[in-house]
Amino acid sequence: MSTLEIRGLHVSVAAQAGESREILRGVDLTVTAGQTHAIMGPNGSGKSTLAYSIAGHPKYRVTSGSVTLDGRDVLAMSVDERARAGLFLAMQYPVEVPGVTVSNFLRTAVTAVRGEAPKLREFVREMNGAMAALSIDPSFAQRNLNEGFSGGEKKRHEILQLQMLNPKIAILDETDSGLDIDALKVVSAGINAYRQSPDHGVLLITHYTRILRYVRPDFVHVFVGGRIVAEGGPELADELEASGYERFLAMEGAPA
Amino acid sequence: MVSLQAAVESAAPVSRLHERASFDPADFPVPGGREEEWRFTPLRRLRRLHADGPLDAGKAGVEADAGPEITVVAAEHGDPRLGTAFVPADRVSARAFASFREATIVTIPGGVAAERPVVIRVRGEDAGQAAAGHVLVEAGANSSAVVVLEHAGSATYADNVEFLVGDGARLDVVSVQDWARDAVHLSHHHAVLGKDATFTHMAVTLGGDLVRLAPSVRYAGPGGNAELRGIYFADSGQHLEHRLFVDHARPDCRSRVTYKGALRGDGAHTVWIGDVVIRPEATGTDTYEANRNLVLTDGARADSVPNLEILTGEVVRAGHASASGRLEDEHLFYLTARGIPVEEARRLIIRGFFAELIGQIAADQVRAKVTAAIEAELDAMARAEGGAR
Ligand SMILES: Nc1ncnc2c1ncn2[C@@H]1O[C@H](COP(=O)(O)OP(=O)(O)OP(=O)(O)O)[C@@H](O)[C@H]1O
Ligand SMILES: [Mg+2]
């Protein structure tokens, strides 16, 4: 049973002229395998910063606090080590990488994460199966990674990677944004298929309760001003949908 | 991509830079280094090829391999077929033409489609003494062929290569500069395209101490189409220079220039000059040139100078682009965030950077060879970085 534990996490980014700006102001969160957590919060509150910081994006500097996966110090690991340790981040804005095909990329990533190269035929079968389940056209395997993909196509490919890489804990940053209703169902089914295993945990960042009707969260966290200011069950998401963040904005700066 | 080395516009219009022409080396003064066409080249590393060092003492073997439908002959100095595609435009080109001992003439007869690539191997045996060379490729009307020029070994070498592409012909050229580390190579490639001819030219420059390759294109009739591509990879201390010149003086011709380079290590220096002129009579011209450089380490320098002169108002398209920058952090992050170790991620991105150009190489074997050569560069990069750690 894997556990991702975030304690007192403070993170800054470099702003202009050598100044730095603190974005995360003490985040505490524990995600255990078998659980689905949702984080909801206004634009700019720091949700992506949290996701990127866990994944190790070089732009973000952790000034204090800890992140551990099954007791191992995640912050001491390089970006690729974190992924190989079992963390996965589906990005809000997947990056276009010219000249690198989806299938070549996936095979290289799968090889790195599993520690050995899969047999080519088995890999192709696995990839084709996962693509079909996500209604991704087979021609995408030969396209350059994310290049010219529509917003929704990019999001599906993030879930394709989630399924192929089979991490312990997956952080999904607005994977539902920009999806049409059919794509939302397909992507939700993909997330649920992954999450079905008791060995897997999900941290889902979203603005909309729409996806939470398909992917039921066990816990909902309200994120304001770089911290979690309230926690509850799925009913908290419904309250946010009905009344917005107003009640919580006042909590900015106050202890959770 | 950020532009590390801002594109510097040349001091003079393109048409003025290429107006000198003579077969007599004496008509070109010895360059001093400040001239527009020499200012990027470290003259002291040229072993006097640009001045008056002897050019006939060295040895560089030339071998050709072609199918039976192609004729390959050796020709003496003074053969009237030689020197029709060009008039030398600089001292090195004029000296090379005055000094070569034997030229190689490849003829693809009109209407013939060559079955397999014509391969011309130039092998240097000694960089201590300079040699001059000359090759003429004549592609008859409506013929089609792939010609590969391979340069390897140690040499101090100056040469001219002429391509006469007949009306309606298609000629695909790949010129691989995979010299030993001590080689110096100054080369001029001159193409003349007949009516509706297609010419593709791909320079792959990887080896040598200093390589300066100047491919140029002229059109003898309307409807010509030239695609000039290049891949180069400069390691520590290497100077790799490509000087393109496309002279649009006929109506309704097209040109595309796409060069991509990677640089790593102290003193790695690349120069790309893209001179394109569209003369008043060249209405309906369609031209675009682009150069991109990946600067992989500190201490490497990429100069990139697109220079487009337009002398008619009636063009279809005329544009240029130039960008030099680092590997993008976001690309590296995305790949490493999927568990791919950073060294491997760099390789994937660099391979990807060159992939499209390599994919455009006409012949399978040649493409495989160029792919392998790039892989060898990437291996050398990994070794150098492993050692530096
Ligand atoms: N380089 C930077 N300089 C200054 N501020 C920055 C920089 N990078 C990020 N920020 C700020 O950090 C804050 C948090 O950004 P983040 O992307 O984490 O928000 P978010 O909660 O994911 O928002 P959204 O819901 O819009 O995706 C924003 O106000 C953003 O402008
Ligand atoms: Mg965000």
XYZ file of N, CA, C and O and ligand atoms in Angstrom, chain A residues 13-16 21 23-24 41-50 52 59-60 92-93 173-174 205 207 223, ligand 1:
139
model
N 8.499 30.532 -6.623
C 8.998 30.606 -7.997
C 9.813 31.882 -8.130
O 9.595 32.848 -7.395
N 10.744 31.857 -9.076
C 11.523 33.055 -9.355
C 10.639 34.023 -10.135
O 10.137 33.684 -11.198
N 10.420 35.193 -9.586
C 9.685 36.227 -10.319
C 10.724 37.113 -11.012
O 11.848 36.691 -11.206
N 10.372 38.324 -11.399
C 11.377 39.141 -12.087
C 12.485 39.626 -11.153
O 12.318 39.661 -9.947
N 8.757 34.540 -5.402
C 7.406 34.717 -4.902
C 6.910 33.403 -4.333
O 7.001 32.371 -4.989
N 4.393 30.643 -3.509
C 3.087 30.224 -4.038
C 2.411 29.233 -3.078
O 1.246 29.379 -2.755
N 3.165 28.231 -2.651
C 2.592 27.274 -1.696
C 3.006 27.674 -0.288
O 4.174 27.918 -0.014
N -10.030 24.565 -6.414
C -9.617 25.870 -5.912
C -9.595 26.871 -7.039
O -9.533 26.488 -8.212
N -9.665 28.141 -6.702
C -9.732 29.162 -7.741
C -8.465 29.216 -8.603
O -7.414 28.705 -8.212
N -8.585 29.870 -9.736
C -7.434 30.082 -10.619
C -6.315 30.768 -9.856
O -6.553 31.680 -9.066
N -5.126 30.300 -10.068
C -3.969 30.956 -9.469
C -3.732 30.612 -8.013
O -2.851 31.172 -7.377
N -4.507 29.674 -7.474
C -4.344 29.371 -6.050
C -3.128 28.488 -5.775
O -2.716 28.357 -4.631
N -2.579 27.872 -6.827
C -1.347 27.103 -6.636
C -1.501 25.603 -6.841
O -0.611 24.827 -6.487
N -2.585 25.180 -7.429
C -2.833 23.744 -7.614
C -1.785 23.115 -8.538
O -1.210 22.075 -8.229
N -1.548 23.770 -9.679
C -0.539 23.221 -10.599
C 0.849 23.297 -9.983
O 1.692 22.425 -10.211
N 1.068 24.337 -9.196
C 2.361 24.459 -8.517
C 2.597 23.257 -7.611
O 3.699 22.697 -7.574
N 1.543 22.840 -6.909
C 1.655 21.661 -6.057
C 1.995 20.435 -6.904
O 2.916 19.671 -6.589
N 3.326 20.225 -9.957
C 4.672 20.315 -10.541
C 5.764 20.123 -9.497
O 6.819 19.546 -9.776
N 11.402 24.746 -12.277
C 11.002 26.127 -12.051
C 10.613 26.389 -10.587
O 10.666 27.531 -10.118
N 10.214 25.336 -9.882
C 9.689 25.527 -8.533
C 10.722 25.148 -7.478
O 11.354 24.111 -7.564
N -1.536 19.728 -16.962
C -2.619 20.597 -17.412
C -2.367 21.027 -18.854
O -3.292 21.104 -19.657
N -1.104 21.295 -19.178
C -0.745 21.686 -20.543
C 0.370 20.774 -21.055
O 1.546 21.121 -20.955
N -3.802 16.826 -13.308
C -4.027 18.272 -13.228
C -4.973 18.716 -14.336
O -4.575 18.848 -15.492
N -6.208 18.927 -13.973
C -7.243 19.396 -14.903
C -7.317 18.536 -16.162
O -7.435 19.056 -17.274
N -7.004 17.123 -9.730
C -7.199 18.567 -9.627
C -8.244 18.962 -10.662
O -8.121 18.600 -11.835
N -11.709 21.876 -11.751
C -12.575 23.023 -11.480
C -14.041 22.628 -11.473
O -14.893 23.415 -11.095
N -8.620 24.394 -2.078
C -7.279 24.974 -2.140
C -7.392 26.466 -2.400
O -7.951 26.891 -3.410
N 7.367 32.790 -12.787
C 6.348 33.275 -12.052
N 6.404 34.527 -11.572
C 5.380 35.011 -10.836
N 4.278 34.308 -10.542
C 4.179 33.056 -10.974
C 5.195 32.466 -11.772
N 4.816 31.205 -12.073
C 3.614 31.028 -11.501
N 3.222 32.135 -10.848
C 1.960 32.348 -10.130
O 1.701 31.312 -9.248
C 0.315 31.255 -8.993
C -0.141 29.826 -8.957
O -0.130 29.284 -10.254
P -0.689 27.825 -10.546
O -0.454 27.540 -11.964
O -0.137 26.881 -9.553
O -2.251 28.046 -10.281
P -3.468 27.048 -10.446
O -4.103 26.938 -9.132
O -3.020 25.796 -11.084
O -4.418 27.870 -11.427
P -5.393 27.377 -12.617
O -6.652 26.941 -11.959
O -5.624 28.609 -13.406
O -4.702 26.306 -13.374
C -0.350 32.104 -10.066
O -0.764 33.304 -9.501
C 0.769 32.342 -11.041
O 0.627 33.576 -11.711
